[in-house]
Amino acid sequence: WSINDFEIGKRLGQGKFGRVYLAREAKSQYIVALKVIFKEQLEKYRMHHQLKREMEIQRNLRHPHVLRLYGWFHDAERIFLILEYAHGGELYKELHRIHHFSEKQAATYIASLSHALAYCHEKHVIHRDIKPENLLLDHEGRLKIADFGWSVQSQNKRHTLCGTLDYLAPEMVENKSHDYAVDNWTLGVLCYEFLYGAPPFEADNQADTFRRIMKVDLTFPSTPHVSTDAKVLIMQLLVKDSAKRLSLEKILQHPWIIKNAD
Ligand SMILES: CC(C)CCNC(=O)Cn1cc(-c2ccc3c(-c4nc5ccccc5[nH]4)n[nH]c3c2)cn1
């Protein structure tokens, strides 16, 4: 491939290493997201080897809820990643538009994430940074994890996007060694945010968020649209001891998921 094989459309996002554009492969007319990474930026941040490793990992991930990396090419100063285009855009924008998801919608997204994470863990991949900014929707509203490990920030930047602690598990915030169970904690944070419209440990500043995470200072606003089963699942995921968090398999068998997920 070369850049001449593609017609470039609107910009979809941008970040430290480059930008993402809507693009169409000229012969097949196939629509993709084309990510442009500047080599000098990579050198500057010594990210060349990490990018290569990420690309090998990503290329081998094939799952309906993990955004595809179809391939890549480069020229003198840039590396181009040919990524799956998610027609529905950012899940996060949809969440903000309607303030919170229904229990059916939230349970469907949590089930999709659990399936995708179980697949990634089976492939020994944990660093799926699953905060809302990294979640996209396809043309049918199905969830796709796009691991922006490259701090590619979408144009509608979230006020807490850079460096938000909201999604980090206690062991990560304490910078301890962490394992697969961090993703289970994050699922609890996301489930809460899908249902209430804001993450559970949100605070005015990072220090307070840090304190609330470490204390697992969890409160549920009284609202009729969230069932007790949903709160039980969230409480079984937001557990400080990572060994005691509900496993991905158990999430998929949870009464709230069985009842509500499509
Ligand atoms: C190999 C390694 C570096 C990991 C490869 N993964 C990435 O580069 C992660 N990444 C995915 C993207 C990305 C960003 C946006 C989109 C979109 C998309 N569709 C949209 C529809 C409406 C509004 C915005 C949209 N963005 N589709 N696919 C995307 C893919 C940016 N970085």
Coordinates of C-alpha atoms and ligand atoms in Angstrom, one line a residue:
W1 CA 0.0 0.0 0.0
S2 CA 0.9 3.7 -0.3
I3 CA -0.9 6.9 0.5
N4 CA -1.8 7.2 -3.2
D5 CA -4.1 4.2 -2.9
F6 CA -6.4 6.3 -0.6
E7 CA -8.7 9.3 -0.9
I8 CA -8.5 11.2 2.5
G9 CA -11.7 12.5 4.1
K10 CA -12.4 14.4 7.3
R11 CA -10.2 14.2 10.4
L12 CA -11.6 11.8 13.0
G13 CA -9.2 12.4 15.9
Q14 CA -5.7 13.6 16.8
G15 CA -3.1 13.0 19.5
K16 CA 0.5 13.2 20.4
F17 CA 1.8 10.9 17.7
G18 CA -0.5 11.9 14.8
R19 CA -4.0 12.1 13.4
V20 CA -6.7 9.8 12.3
Y21 CA -8.6 10.5 9.0
L22 CA -11.6 9.0 7.3
A23 CA -10.3 7.4 4.1
R24 CA -11.4 5.4 1.2
E25 CA -9.3 2.8 -0.7
A26 CA -9.5 4.0 -4.3
K27 CA -9.9 0.6 -6.1
S28 CA -12.3 -1.1 -3.7
Q29 CA -14.0 2.1 -2.4
Y30 CA -13.6 0.4 1.0
I31 CA -13.9 3.0 3.9
V32 CA -11.3 2.9 6.6
A33 CA -9.8 5.0 9.4
L34 CA -6.2 6.0 8.4
K35 CA -4.0 6.9 11.3
V36 CA -0.9 8.9 10.4
I37 CA 2.1 8.7 12.9
F38 CA 5.1 10.9 12.4
K39 CA 8.4 9.0 12.7
E40 CA 10.2 11.9 14.3
Q41 CA 7.6 12.1 17.0
L42 CA 8.1 8.3 17.6
E43 CA 11.9 8.8 17.9
K44 CA 11.5 11.8 20.2
Y45 CA 9.4 9.7 22.6
R46 CA 11.4 6.5 22.0
M47 CA 8.1 4.7 21.1
H48 CA 9.3 2.9 17.9
H49 CA 9.7 -0.5 19.5
Q50 CA 6.5 -0.3 21.5
L51 CA 4.6 0.7 18.4
K52 CA 6.0 -2.4 16.5
R53 CA 5.0 -4.6 19.4
E54 CA 1.5 -3.1 19.6
M55 CA 1.1 -3.5 15.9
E56 CA 2.0 -7.2 16.0
I57 CA -0.4 -7.7 18.9
Q58 CA -3.2 -5.7 17.3
R59 CA -2.8 -7.4 14.0
N60 CA -3.4 -10.8 15.6
L61 CA -6.5 -9.7 17.5
R62 CA -9.6 -10.8 15.6
H63 CA -12.8 -10.2 17.6
P64 CA -16.2 -8.7 16.8
H65 CA -15.7 -6.1 19.6
V66 CA -12.1 -5.3 19.0
L67 CA -11.4 -2.7 16.3
R68 CA -9.4 -4.3 13.4
L69 CA -5.9 -3.2 12.3
Y70 CA -6.0 -4.2 8.6
G71 CA -2.4 -3.3 7.8
W72 CA 0.2 -0.6 7.6
F73 CA 2.7 1.1 5.3
H74 CA 5.2 4.0 5.6
D75 CA 6.9 6.7 3.7
A76 CA 10.0 8.8 4.5
E77 CA 8.5 10.6 7.5
R78 CA 5.3 8.9 8.4
I79 CA 3.8 5.5 9.4
F80 CA 0.2 4.8 8.2
L81 CA -2.1 2.4 10.1
I82 CA -5.1 1.1 8.2
L83 CA -7.8 0.7 10.8
E84 CA -11.4 -0.4 10.8
Y85 CA -13.8 2.6 10.5
A86 CA -16.5 2.7 13.2
H87 CA -19.5 4.4 11.6
G88 CA -21.2 5.1 14.9
G89 CA -18.4 7.2 16.3
E90 CA -17.5 7.5 20.0
L91 CA -19.6 5.6 22.5
Y92 CA -18.7 8.4 24.9
K93 CA -20.4 11.0 22.8
E94 CA -23.6 8.9 22.7
L95 CA -23.5 8.5 26.5
H96 CA -23.2 12.3 26.9
R97 CA -26.0 12.9 24.3
I98 CA -28.5 10.8 26.2
H99 CA -27.0 11.4 29.7
H100 CA -27.1 7.7 30.7
F101 CA -27.9 4.3 29.0
S102 CA -30.8 2.1 29.8
E103 CA -30.1 -1.1 31.7
K104 CA -30.5 -3.1 28.5
Q105 CA -28.0 -0.9 26.6
A106 CA -25.5 -0.8 29.5
A107 CA -25.7 -4.6 30.1
T108 CA -25.2 -5.2 26.4
Y109 CA -22.1 -3.1 26.3
I110 CA -20.7 -4.7 29.5
A111 CA -21.3 -8.1 28.0
S112 CA -19.6 -7.1 24.8
L113 CA -16.6 -5.7 26.8
S114 CA -16.4 -8.9 28.9
H115 CA -16.4 -11.1 25.8
A116 CA -13.7 -8.9 24.2
L117 CA -11.6 -8.8 27.3
A118 CA -11.9 -12.6 27.8
Y119 CA -10.6 -13.0 24.3
C120 CA -7.7 -10.5 24.9
H121 CA -6.7 -12.1 28.2
E122 CA -6.7 -15.5 26.4
K123 CA -4.2 -13.9 24.0
H124 CA -2.3 -12.6 27.0
V125 CA -3.1 -9.0 26.2
I126 CA -4.2 -6.9 29.2
H127 CA -3.4 -3.3 28.3
R128 CA -6.8 -2.6 26.8
D129 CA -7.3 0.8 28.2
I130 CA -11.0 0.6 28.3
K131 CA -12.2 4.1 29.2
P132 CA -15.1 5.5 27.2
E133 CA -12.8 7.5 24.9
N134 CA -11.4 4.2 23.6
L135 CA -14.9 2.7 22.9
L136 CA -16.4 3.2 19.4
L137 CA -19.7 2.1 17.9
D138 CA -20.2 0.4 14.5
H139 CA -23.1 1.1 12.1
E140 CA -25.3 -1.2 14.1
G141 CA -24.4 0.4 17.5
R142 CA -22.1 -2.6 18.4
L143 CA -19.2 -1.7 20.7
K144 CA -15.6 -1.8 19.4
I145 CA -12.6 -1.4 21.7
A146 CA -10.0 0.8 19.9
D147 CA -6.9 0.8 22.1
F148 CA -5.6 4.3 21.8
G149 CA -2.6 3.3 23.8
W150 CA -1.0 6.2 21.8
S151 CA -2.9 8.9 23.7
V152 CA -4.8 9.7 20.5
Q153 CA -7.3 12.0 21.8
S154 CA -10.6 12.5 19.9
Q155 CA -11.5 16.0 18.8
N156 CA -14.2 16.3 21.4
K157 CA -11.7 16.2 24.1
R158 CA -13.1 15.3 27.5
H159 CA -12.4 17.8 30.2
T160 CA -10.7 15.1 32.3
L161 CA -9.3 13.2 29.3
C162 CA -5.6 13.8 29.9
G163 CA -4.5 11.9 32.9
T164 CA -7.9 11.1 34.4
L165 CA -7.6 8.7 37.3
D166 CA -11.3 7.8 37.2
Y167 CA -10.8 4.5 35.5
L168 CA -7.7 3.3 37.3
A169 CA -7.9 0.4 39.9
P170 CA -6.4 1.0 43.3
E171 CA -3.3 -1.2 42.6
M172 CA -2.6 0.9 39.5
V173 CA -3.2 4.2 41.3
E174 CA -0.7 2.9 43.9
N175 CA 1.6 1.9 41.1
K176 CA 1.8 -1.6 42.3
S177 CA 2.2 -4.5 39.9
H178 CA -1.1 -5.2 38.3
D179 CA -2.6 -8.0 36.4
Y180 CA -5.7 -8.9 34.4
A181 CA -8.0 -8.0 37.3
V182 CA -7.6 -4.3 36.6
D183 CA -9.8 -4.7 33.6
N184 CA -12.5 -6.2 35.9
W185 CA -12.3 -3.1 38.1
T186 CA -12.6 -0.8 35.0
L187 CA -15.7 -2.8 33.9
G188 CA -17.3 -1.8 37.3
V189 CA -16.4 1.8 36.7
L190 CA -17.8 1.8 33.2
C191 CA -21.0 0.0 34.3
Y192 CA -21.6 2.7 36.9
E193 CA -20.9 5.4 34.4
F194 CA -23.2 3.9 31.7
L195 CA -26.1 3.8 34.2
Y196 CA -25.5 7.1 36.1
G197 CA -23.8 9.3 33.5
A198 CA -20.6 9.9 35.5
P199 CA -17.9 7.6 36.9
P200 CA -18.2 6.5 40.6
F201 CA -15.2 8.2 42.1
E202 CA -15.4 11.5 40.3
A203 CA -14.2 14.5 42.4
D204 CA -13.1 18.1 41.8
N205 CA -9.4 17.2 41.8
Q206 CA -7.1 14.2 41.3
A207 CA -6.2 14.0 45.0
D208 CA -9.8 13.5 46.0
T209 CA -10.4 11.0 43.2
F210 CA -7.3 9.1 44.4
R211 CA -8.7 9.1 47.9
R212 CA -12.1 7.9 46.8
I213 CA -10.7 5.1 44.7
M214 CA -8.4 3.9 47.6
K215 CA -11.4 3.9 50.0
V216 CA -13.7 2.4 47.4
D217 CA -16.0 5.3 48.3
L218 CA -18.9 4.1 46.3
T219 CA -22.4 5.6 46.6
F220 CA -25.5 5.0 44.4
P221 CA -27.7 8.0 43.7
S222 CA -31.3 6.9 44.4
T223 CA -32.9 6.6 41.0
P224 CA -35.7 4.3 39.7
H225 CA -34.0 3.3 36.5
V226 CA -31.2 1.3 38.1
S227 CA -32.1 -2.1 39.5
T228 CA -30.6 -3.7 42.6
D229 CA -29.0 -6.4 40.5
A230 CA -27.0 -3.7 38.6
K231 CA -25.7 -2.3 41.9
V232 CA -24.8 -5.8 43.1
L233 CA -22.7 -6.4 39.9
I234 CA -21.0 -3.0 40.3
M235 CA -20.2 -3.8 44.0
Q236 CA -18.8 -7.2 43.0
L237 CA -16.4 -5.5 40.6
L238 CA -15.3 -2.5 42.6
V239 CA -13.5 -4.6 45.2
K240 CA -10.1 -3.4 46.4
D241 CA -8.7 -6.9 46.7
S242 CA -8.2 -7.7 42.9
A243 CA -8.4 -11.5 43.7
K244 CA -12.0 -11.0 44.9
R245 CA -13.4 -9.2 41.9
L246 CA -15.9 -11.1 39.8
S247 CA -14.3 -12.9 36.9
L248 CA -15.2 -12.2 33.3
E249 CA -16.9 -15.6 33.1
K250 CA -19.0 -14.8 36.2
I251 CA -19.9 -11.4 34.8
L252 CA -21.4 -13.1 31.7
Q253 CA -23.5 -15.4 34.0
H254 CA -24.6 -12.6 36.3
P255 CA -28.4 -12.4 36.7
W256 CA -28.4 -8.6 35.7
I257 CA -26.5 -9.5 32.5
I258 CA -28.6 -12.6 31.7
K259 CA -31.7 -10.5 32.2
N260 CA -30.7 -7.4 30.2
A261 CA -28.0 -8.0 27.7
D262 CA -28.9 -8.6 24.1
Ligands
LIG1 C1 -1.0 -0.6 16.4 C2 -1.3 0.2 17.6 C3 -0.8 1.6 17.5 C4 -2.7 0.2 18.0 C5 -3.6 0.5 16.8 N1 -4.7 1.2 17.3 C6 -4.8 2.4 17.2 O1 -4.1 3.2 16.5 C7 -5.9 3.0 18.0 N2 -6.6 4.0 17.3 C8 -7.8 3.8 16.7 C9 -8.2 5.1 16.3 C10 -9.5 5.4 15.7 C11 -10.1 6.7 15.9 C12 -11.3 7.0 15.4 C13 -12.0 6.0 14.6 C14 -13.2 5.9 14.0 C15 -14.3 6.9 14.0 N3 -15.4 6.8 13.4 C16 -16.1 7.9 13.7 C17 -17.4 8.3 13.3 C18 -17.9 9.6 13.7 C19 -17.0 10.4 14.4 C20 -15.7 10.0 14.8 C21 -15.3 8.7 14.4 N4 -14.2 8.1 14.6 N5 -13.3 4.8 13.4 N6 -12.2 4.1 13.6 C22 -11.4 4.8 14.4 C23 -10.1 4.5 14.9 C24 -7.2 6.0 16.6 N7 -6.2 5.3 17.2

